[in-house]
């Protein structure tokens, strides 16, 4: 079966090529000279959306009176959502692609506010299948208290406040422009006598369409409250249990909920919903892309690659499948193939998911300047709070890796101005504060992170901060954090997640070293990446097997990735194997690159250099 066009497919001519005006990011970058991209204005595509809604309303008005009002509303909403997606695709394509010179090496990057597919218009409900009704969602996780007086909360950070003040004027202008579209939409809907819903302000400055009963659009799921939208989908599926698209959308929503909340218990729910979709419509694209995303989230990258390839065989322009394929190849350590896959995705579906992956290609090869330029270009195209938070946090992580703390704090402030609960920005900000010596503020900030999201990385960092502080009860507090890592690992495995890499990294320093080595060997056997090579090298060192560790620590540096923790591990192993001068040079390089790369590691690197004098 040849490539099929859908609402997500960029416009092309009859010969399959892009129209002359449909510029890629790489082409735009080369023409501009400096590689910077330009984003379409906030109102881009509004006229097309209103016109599409009018067409749907007109068709609905001429249909047989025997058809129900609910069916007409569903058709109109689905058409509007499809046209919104086409307009968004055109805007993304207009910003262009990022590829210049090719490079190997990528990393798995979670997609920003994923494009969840629109549920298909279902057949009449079948009352004979009550057991297929979706399970109710668990209570929403509280985002935690916001103390406006505290110095550690993101809301009180002057950088965050400054970004928000600057953005407020733009938001008001956007609201005025959207207001004009609301009028056109109201006229179109009134003419067709179809009650689709109204535009509402969800409190983030982004207008979100309130969908008709029984239908949720990708825009509504991306821009609104995920918890509320999941409940709405569940209610829809209780009434329409044979809507295969609705089940696929619910499965993807559960995957996103697990990712954003750090709750792996959602993965079995996602699997059941996606399986139900495939039972109703075997081989449907929405469910297969969902299975790819779920497999990747569980670190089952061979499975993810298989599902992505199945989708791309039928629809080569599926953005989610293209990105899932890149991610799987990256995490399997098949870097040359991943680089080609990124080029293909960049040609077919340029946009934020591809831009962020390409940026890491450059960072992994040591080209930090290009990586930052590409991420800035991606941020310029970001329109939703989720996308802005995602890309700005990636910029903050890039700056942090290079020891540029002032820039990192500014980037994290941009992310938190868009979403004050965005986990990577909250964690990154706390790490920067610790590296700058603001220990009390850093401890308070990291405590807030782990109270909401008790994940291995923040738990280990908080434990090390407690140990460094050394106050009364701090050793016991640190031990509690390390114990929670074990609890999270058990929960993740119960949810079907392969957690060996997390186990190896945490246990090598703060747990059972024999378990750490077993986990590191198992993970390296499954996928040979720079990260698994580094984890295995460190687990071998901590187990007293330095001669064997030397090979893997050198393998971790093979791509040129500039990572201070990797350099610290390498320097320590080099010294342990008799390469004293090489080891000291690696330790100095780690501290030059990022003086506060790790609370424990940076302290030990400085002590080793002091002892060597």
XYZ file of C-alpha atoms in Angstrom:
613
model
C 0.000 0.000 0.000
C 1.444 3.355 -1.002
C 1.733 6.468 1.150
C -1.650 7.831 2.097
C -2.401 11.428 2.810
C -4.216 12.391 5.976
C -4.835 15.492 8.026
C -1.311 15.247 9.432
C 0.435 15.041 6.067
C 2.239 18.127 4.700
C 0.865 19.399 1.414
C 2.766 18.176 -1.606
C 2.465 18.465 -5.339
C 1.347 15.693 -7.667
C 4.942 14.517 -7.995
C 5.280 14.105 -4.212
C 7.566 17.100 -3.780
C 6.966 20.078 -1.545
C 5.369 23.084 -3.226
C 7.898 25.881 -3.898
C 6.725 27.951 -0.945
C 6.728 25.053 1.548
C 10.173 25.673 3.005
C 12.034 23.373 5.364
C 13.884 24.614 8.421
C 17.261 23.725 6.996
C 16.492 25.651 3.819
C 15.259 28.625 5.813
C 18.349 28.472 8.014
C 20.697 28.424 5.028
C 18.902 31.334 3.368
C 18.956 33.359 6.589
C 22.642 32.683 7.084
C 22.421 32.282 10.846
C 20.004 29.363 10.884
C 17.315 31.110 12.904
C 13.753 30.096 12.159
C 10.576 32.142 12.165
C 7.278 31.067 13.552
C 3.904 31.728 12.085
C 1.868 34.308 13.966
C -0.509 33.272 16.721
C -3.488 33.683 14.470
C -2.132 31.675 11.576
C -4.709 29.349 10.152
C -7.688 30.927 11.969
C -9.488 31.820 8.767
C -9.054 28.272 7.435
C -10.460 26.798 10.619
C -13.516 29.031 10.571
C -14.130 28.262 6.929
C -13.799 24.546 7.582
C -16.283 24.754 10.433
C -18.722 26.630 8.174
C -18.479 23.892 5.545
C -19.149 21.224 8.167
C -22.115 23.180 9.496
C -23.546 23.652 6.015
C -23.294 19.954 5.286
C -24.937 19.149 8.595
C -27.847 21.452 7.803
C -28.578 19.610 4.554
C -28.436 16.109 5.957
C -31.514 14.065 6.495
C -33.692 15.110 9.399
C -33.611 11.493 10.535
C -29.964 11.825 11.612
C -29.492 12.702 15.229
C -28.176 16.086 16.374
C -25.385 14.295 18.252
C -24.059 12.695 15.045
C -24.065 16.058 13.245
C -22.238 17.679 16.127
C -19.633 14.935 16.161
C -18.984 15.283 12.434
C -18.584 19.049 12.695
C -16.205 18.791 15.637
C -14.085 16.135 13.946
C -13.848 18.206 10.758
C -12.838 21.299 12.710
C -10.177 19.329 14.575
C -8.803 17.926 11.307
C -8.577 21.375 9.770
C -6.901 22.718 12.898
C -4.298 19.976 12.564
C -3.747 20.730 8.862
C -3.227 24.396 9.687
C -0.802 23.465 12.465
C 1.110 21.190 10.076
C 1.376 24.006 7.541
C 2.694 26.356 10.229
C 5.263 23.793 11.372
C 6.349 23.130 7.806
C 6.631 26.864 7.124
C 9.153 27.164 9.946
C 11.278 24.677 8.057
C 13.571 21.877 9.047
C 16.775 22.021 10.979
C 19.073 19.685 9.127
C 22.378 21.044 7.952
C 25.363 18.695 8.085
C 24.470 15.189 9.223
C 25.643 13.734 12.522
C 25.221 10.452 14.335
C 23.792 10.089 17.779
C 20.452 11.045 19.261
C 18.669 10.547 22.538
C 15.170 9.680 23.602
C 13.284 12.928 24.203
C 9.609 12.814 25.407
C 7.347 14.456 22.962
C 5.873 17.795 23.998
C 2.135 17.648 24.558
C 1.633 14.744 22.127
C -0.774 14.954 19.230
C -3.488 12.607 20.422
C -5.688 11.329 17.604
C -9.293 12.424 17.267
C -11.759 9.677 18.208
C -13.666 8.387 15.229
C -17.410 8.977 15.043
C -18.719 5.817 16.734
C -21.654 3.584 15.875
C -24.660 3.507 18.194
C -23.791 2.201 21.680
C -24.049 -1.503 22.256
C -25.720 -2.111 25.590
C -24.723 -5.764 25.460
C -21.105 -4.944 26.344
C -21.189 -3.269 29.742
C -17.874 -4.864 30.743
C -16.018 -2.785 28.134
C -16.704 0.518 29.838
C -13.495 2.338 30.741
C -12.231 2.233 34.264
C -12.637 5.446 36.248
C -9.595 7.584 36.654
C -7.917 7.937 39.979
C -8.134 11.257 41.817
C -6.006 13.976 40.344
C -2.588 14.457 41.870
C -2.396 17.787 43.578
C 0.171 20.116 42.167
C 1.184 21.007 45.681
C 0.985 24.212 47.652
C 2.295 27.453 46.266
C 4.005 29.622 48.805
C 4.303 33.070 47.339
C 6.529 34.135 50.184
C 9.050 31.340 49.861
C 12.230 31.834 47.916
C 12.284 28.307 46.595
C 8.993 28.246 44.707
C 9.002 28.914 40.966
C 6.191 31.470 41.286
C 8.422 33.754 43.372
C 11.468 33.524 41.111
C 11.988 37.025 39.618
C 13.016 35.463 36.321
C 9.717 33.617 36.090
C 7.743 36.726 37.004
C 9.613 38.824 34.450
C 8.907 36.340 31.657
C 5.235 36.216 32.610
C 4.896 40.020 32.583
C 6.523 40.173 29.173
C 4.215 37.466 27.808
C 1.004 38.956 29.187
C 0.815 41.668 26.544
C 1.201 39.093 23.781
C -1.459 36.931 25.346
C -3.938 39.790 25.341
C -3.255 40.488 21.697
C -3.717 36.803 20.935
C -7.020 36.826 22.817
C -8.231 39.745 20.686
C -7.281 37.931 17.480
C -8.949 34.734 18.672
C -12.005 36.762 19.550
C -12.501 37.511 15.858
C -12.360 33.812 15.093
C -14.935 33.149 17.794
C -17.362 35.481 16.033
C -16.845 33.726 12.707
C -17.238 30.357 14.377
C -20.475 31.419 16.046
C -21.888 32.619 12.731
C -20.964 29.353 11.024
C -22.447 27.210 13.755
C -25.635 29.251 13.959
C -26.122 28.973 10.193
C -25.908 25.206 10.426
C -27.908 24.930 13.664
C -25.139 22.726 15.127
C -24.164 23.194 18.768
C -20.487 22.227 18.793
C -19.440 24.153 21.883
C -17.671 27.393 22.637
C -14.173 28.688 22.952
C -13.094 29.067 26.529
C -10.038 30.445 28.296
C -8.397 27.679 30.341
C -6.378 30.095 32.430
C -3.147 29.710 30.480
C -3.880 32.354 27.919
C -4.656 29.753 25.281
C -8.094 29.429 23.810
C -9.359 25.866 23.853
C -12.341 24.525 21.994
C -14.941 22.920 24.212
C -15.834 19.863 22.172
C -19.267 18.539 21.475
C -20.505 15.727 23.685
C -18.872 12.451 22.752
C -15.964 13.950 20.801
C -12.629 15.278 22.050
C -10.118 16.836 19.685
C -6.319 16.583 19.988
C -6.213 20.329 20.635
C -8.512 19.965 23.625
C -6.393 17.175 25.110
C -3.161 19.056 24.521
C -4.217 22.456 25.717
C -6.477 21.731 28.636
C -6.467 19.788 31.882
C -5.326 16.249 31.082
C -7.112 14.814 34.109
C -10.412 16.436 33.087
C -10.044 15.330 29.483
C -9.360 11.747 30.520
C -12.563 11.774 32.567
C -14.446 13.175 29.565
C -13.042 10.428 27.335
C -14.030 7.786 29.871
C -17.567 9.152 29.967
C -17.698 9.162 26.163
C -16.548 5.550 25.956
C -19.073 4.392 28.523
C -21.733 5.599 26.108
C -19.917 4.584 22.915
C -17.835 1.503 23.796
C -17.109 0.568 20.167
C -15.293 3.792 19.289
C -11.868 2.351 18.454
C -10.383 5.829 17.987
C -11.641 6.896 21.383
C -9.966 3.899 23.032
C -6.688 4.693 21.247
C -6.874 8.310 22.379
C -7.518 7.213 25.956
C -4.531 4.885 25.843
C -2.256 7.679 24.640
C -3.650 9.983 27.315
C -2.758 7.423 29.981
C 0.799 7.216 28.598
C 1.090 10.998 28.761
C -0.352 11.036 32.265
C 2.196 8.462 33.421
C 5.005 10.515 31.888
C 3.972 13.882 33.298
C 3.044 12.548 36.740
C 5.873 10.059 37.070
C 3.282 7.351 37.737
C 4.104 4.038 35.992
C 0.916 2.455 37.341
C -0.910 4.118 34.449
C 0.858 1.980 31.872
C -1.296 -1.141 32.380
C -4.386 1.039 31.923
C -2.897 2.395 28.690
C -2.170 -1.127 27.477
C -5.757 -2.275 28.104
C -7.218 0.735 26.293
C -4.938 0.290 23.278
C -5.608 -3.437 23.126
C -9.353 -2.714 23.142
C -8.896 -0.328 20.217
C -7.035 -2.987 18.234
C -9.672 -5.581 19.052
C -12.321 -3.274 17.599
C -10.280 -2.275 14.533
C -7.230 -4.517 13.998
C -4.160 -2.664 12.748
C -5.582 0.849 13.156
C -2.889 3.520 13.059
C -3.946 5.381 16.173
C -3.596 2.324 18.377
C -0.330 1.173 16.788
C 1.320 4.552 17.351
C -0.005 4.387 20.881
C 1.583 0.965 21.359
C 4.899 2.367 20.081
C 4.742 5.224 22.576
C 3.823 2.860 25.392
C 6.634 0.441 24.565
C 9.168 3.281 24.507
C 7.900 4.612 27.832
C 8.443 1.143 29.293
C 11.965 1.017 27.797
C 10.978 -1.816 25.457
C 12.632 -0.245 22.467
C 12.642 -3.274 20.173
C 8.852 -3.387 20.480
C 8.572 0.350 19.923
C 10.589 0.080 16.718
C 8.388 -2.738 15.437
C 5.162 -0.805 16.006
C 6.601 2.364 14.452
C 7.722 0.485 11.343
C 4.263 -1.075 10.950
C 2.648 2.365 10.966
C 5.194 3.916 8.620
C 4.686 1.120 6.110
C 1.099 2.312 5.688
C 1.560 6.028 6.410
C 5.118 7.338 5.915
C 4.062 10.778 7.196
C 2.899 9.786 10.677
C 4.769 12.239 12.922
C 4.378 10.161 16.048
C 5.624 7.013 14.306
C 8.561 8.863 12.741
C 9.609 10.167 16.138
C 9.039 6.856 17.880
C 11.302 5.219 15.315
C 14.085 7.741 15.990
C 13.737 7.282 19.721
C 13.845 3.500 19.503
C 16.936 3.470 17.297
C 18.668 5.952 19.581
C 17.939 3.986 22.719
C 19.063 0.767 21.059
C 22.401 2.434 20.318
C 21.912 2.246 16.550
C 23.106 5.807 16.090
C 23.852 5.809 12.348
C 20.360 4.500 11.581
C 18.855 6.974 14.017
C 20.601 9.850 12.268
C 19.132 8.787 8.928
C 15.719 8.378 10.536
C 15.974 11.921 11.908
C 16.807 13.235 8.441
C 13.765 11.446 7.044
C 11.504 12.818 9.765
C 12.929 16.284 9.195
C 12.034 16.057 5.507
C 8.534 14.705 6.042
C 7.290 16.289 9.266
C 9.491 19.154 10.495
C 8.431 20.474 13.879
C 9.309 20.654 17.556
C 9.684 16.870 18.149
C 12.213 16.597 15.306
C 13.964 19.874 16.187
C 14.676 18.759 19.752
C 15.998 15.413 18.615
C 18.257 17.029 16.048
C 19.601 19.452 18.646
C 20.783 16.550 20.736
C 22.496 15.039 17.704
C 24.689 18.116 17.626
C 25.201 18.225 21.395
C 26.208 14.579 21.395
C 28.934 15.382 18.867
C 30.110 18.364 20.939
C 28.504 21.047 18.763
C 26.749 22.877 21.574
C 26.364 26.146 19.679
C 24.356 24.527 16.896
C 22.319 22.580 19.433
C 21.304 25.776 21.188
C 20.485 27.544 17.921
C 18.207 24.699 16.853
C 16.432 24.645 20.225
C 15.938 28.411 20.089
C 14.414 27.918 16.648
C 12.124 25.257 18.095
C 11.098 27.585 20.918
C 10.242 30.270 18.378
C 7.729 27.883 16.789
C 6.200 26.741 20.096
C 2.642 27.970 20.614
C 1.194 25.985 23.531
C 2.309 26.205 27.170
C 3.295 22.536 27.049
C 5.546 23.007 24.025
C 7.106 26.166 25.459
C 7.851 24.491 28.784
C 9.257 21.427 27.043
C 11.662 23.254 24.713
C 12.733 25.883 27.280
C 13.580 23.108 29.743
C 15.662 21.413 27.044
C 17.558 24.686 26.628
C 18.062 24.864 30.375
C 19.443 21.324 30.446
C 21.829 22.165 27.619
C 23.108 25.233 29.493
C 23.397 23.241 32.734
C 25.486 20.555 31.037
C 27.958 23.268 30.009
C 28.077 24.866 33.464
C 26.320 28.047 32.284
C 24.173 28.491 35.367
C 22.863 32.000 34.654
C 21.555 30.961 31.240
C 20.150 27.737 32.669
C 18.156 29.628 35.308
C 16.797 31.968 32.650
C 15.736 29.055 30.453
C 14.108 27.228 33.345
C 12.284 30.449 34.211
C 10.894 30.525 30.675
C 9.660 26.968 31.120
C 8.086 27.640 34.513
C 6.407 30.794 33.244
C 4.555 28.556 30.801
C 3.899 25.726 33.280
C 4.907 26.241 36.896
C 4.565 22.514 37.617
C 6.788 21.278 34.787
C 8.973 18.611 36.390
C 12.200 18.882 34.308
C 12.327 22.643 34.890
C 11.637 22.321 38.625
C 14.318 19.664 39.015
C 16.805 21.500 36.803
C 16.304 24.749 38.704
C 16.962 23.011 42.032
C 20.167 21.445 40.678
C 21.440 24.820 39.456
C 20.734 26.395 42.837
C 22.730 23.624 44.522
C 25.627 24.071 42.090
C 25.681 27.816 42.813
C 26.039 27.139 46.517
C 22.492 28.174 47.459
C 22.103 25.009 49.495
C 19.161 25.894 51.726
C 17.106 27.099 48.777
C 18.156 24.080 46.713
C 17.125 21.628 49.438
C 13.720 23.280 49.803
C 13.209 23.308 46.022
C 14.206 19.647 45.622
C 11.949 18.673 48.533
C 9.051 20.228 46.636
C 10.007 18.230 43.535
C 10.145 14.853 45.265
C 6.938 15.581 47.188
C 5.153 15.756 43.836
C 7.286 13.439 41.701
C 9.351 10.896 43.700
C 11.532 9.791 40.776
C 15.037 8.288 41.089
C 17.024 11.304 39.874
C 15.533 13.884 42.256
C 15.493 11.389 45.134
C 19.218 10.673 44.803
C 20.053 14.364 44.462
C 18.026 15.257 47.567
C 19.672 12.452 49.528
C 23.126 13.740 48.586
C 22.131 17.281 49.557
C 21.049 15.996 52.971
C 24.335 14.142 53.371
C 26.333 17.212 52.460
C 24.378 19.401 54.873
C 25.128 16.961 57.675
C 22.612 18.301 60.165
C 20.837 16.394 62.858
C 18.757 13.655 61.260
C 20.114 14.348 57.755
C 21.761 10.942 57.408
C 18.445 9.256 58.179
C 16.674 11.580 55.738
C 19.186 10.681 53.026
C 18.685 6.979 53.669
C 14.934 7.478 53.306
C 15.413 9.001 49.845
C 17.553 6.091 48.679
C 14.978 3.638 50.013
C 12.295 5.438 48.024
C 14.323 4.810 44.867
C 13.945 1.090 45.540
C 10.206 1.568 46.078
C 9.857 3.466 42.787
C 11.795 0.753 40.974
C 9.417 -1.905 42.298
C 6.422 0.185 41.229
C 7.907 0.743 37.779
C 8.531 -2.955 37.261
C 4.987 -3.730 38.360
C 3.855 -1.350 35.612
C 5.886 -3.246 33.031
C 8.809 -0.785 32.927
C 12.374 -1.997 32.442
C 14.099 -0.053 35.237
C 17.578 -1.598 35.105
C 19.365 1.607 34.107
C 17.727 3.552 36.955
C 18.650 0.760 39.375
C 22.270 0.648 38.218
C 22.837 4.379 38.505
C 21.295 4.758 41.962
C 22.471 1.506 43.553
C 26.100 1.884 42.467
C 26.532 4.893 44.761
C 23.836 4.376 47.377
C 22.659 0.777 47.374
C 23.567 -2.832 46.726
C 26.586 -2.724 44.421
C 26.139 -6.318 43.315
C 22.578 -5.511 42.244
C 23.844 -2.407 40.466
C 26.332 -4.444 38.456
C 23.745 -7.079 37.516
C 21.329 -4.384 36.363
C 24.008 -2.516 34.406
C 25.153 -5.672 32.607
C 21.572 -6.598 31.730
C 20.807 -3.154 30.354
C 24.041 -2.965 28.362
C 23.247 -6.356 26.825
C 19.892 -5.017 25.630
C 21.115 -1.692 24.267
C 24.596 -0.307 23.859
C 24.441 3.450 24.240
C 26.803 5.991 25.761
C 24.587 6.076 28.859
C 24.490 2.320 29.382
C 28.255 2.130 28.773
C 28.877 4.792 31.429
C 26.526 3.085 33.899
C 28.262 -0.270 33.386
C 31.716 1.294 33.741
C 30.771 2.924 37.051
C 29.079 -0.197 38.421
C 32.209 -2.219 37.567
C 34.409 0.368 39.299
C 32.259 0.388 42.426
C 32.474 -3.419 42.394
C 36.285 -3.307 42.294
C 36.656 -4.356 38.652
C 38.493 -1.305 37.278
C 40.438 -3.019 34.505
C 37.193 -4.148 32.914
C 35.565 -0.767 33.595
C 38.190 1.153 31.597
C 36.930 -0.198 28.282
C 33.374 0.926 28.927
C 34.221 4.387 30.221
C 36.164 5.029 27.025
C 33.242 3.711 24.993
C 30.964 6.216 26.741
C 33.153 9.028 25.399
C 33.263 7.731 21.827
C 30.718 10.165 20.356
C 32.310 13.308 21.842
C 29.392 13.991 24.188
C 30.419 16.659 26.731
C 29.114 15.355 30.052
C 30.885 16.230 33.317
C 29.602 13.142 35.153
C 31.016 10.914 32.421
C 34.365 12.719 32.724
C 34.364 12.286 36.495
C 33.683 8.568 36.154
C 36.396 8.242 33.541
C 38.961 10.145 35.591
C 38.281 8.056 38.671
C 38.603 4.794 36.721
C 41.756 5.968 34.920
C 43.445 6.742 38.242
C 42.374 3.373 39.644
C 44.013 1.593 36.684
C 47.333 3.433 37.004
C 46.701 6.164 34.423
C 47.247 8.892 37.015
C 47.896 11.880 34.778
C 45.086 10.995 32.388
C 42.787 10.581 35.354
C 43.656 13.942 36.874
C 43.169 15.594 33.485
C 39.702 14.058 33.182
C 38.754 15.240 36.679
C 39.902 18.780 35.883
C 37.943 18.682 32.632
C 34.803 17.620 34.509
C 35.060 20.557 36.923
C 35.862 23.015 34.146
C 32.852 21.901 32.157
C 30.348 21.932 35.029
C 31.768 22.683 38.502
C 28.588 21.500 40.249
C 27.689 18.536 38.044
C 26.891 16.354 41.082
C 26.733 17.117 44.781
C 28.680 13.960 45.608
C 30.825 13.646 42.486
C 32.013 17.254 42.349
C 33.059 17.126 46.004
C 35.003 13.910 45.477
C 36.660 15.218 42.294
C 37.921 18.304 44.132
C 39.206 16.174 46.996
C 41.093 13.891 44.581
C 42.738 16.846 42.865
C 43.677 18.361 46.206
C 45.214 15.103 47.409
C 47.246 14.823 44.202
C 49.019 18.150 44.759
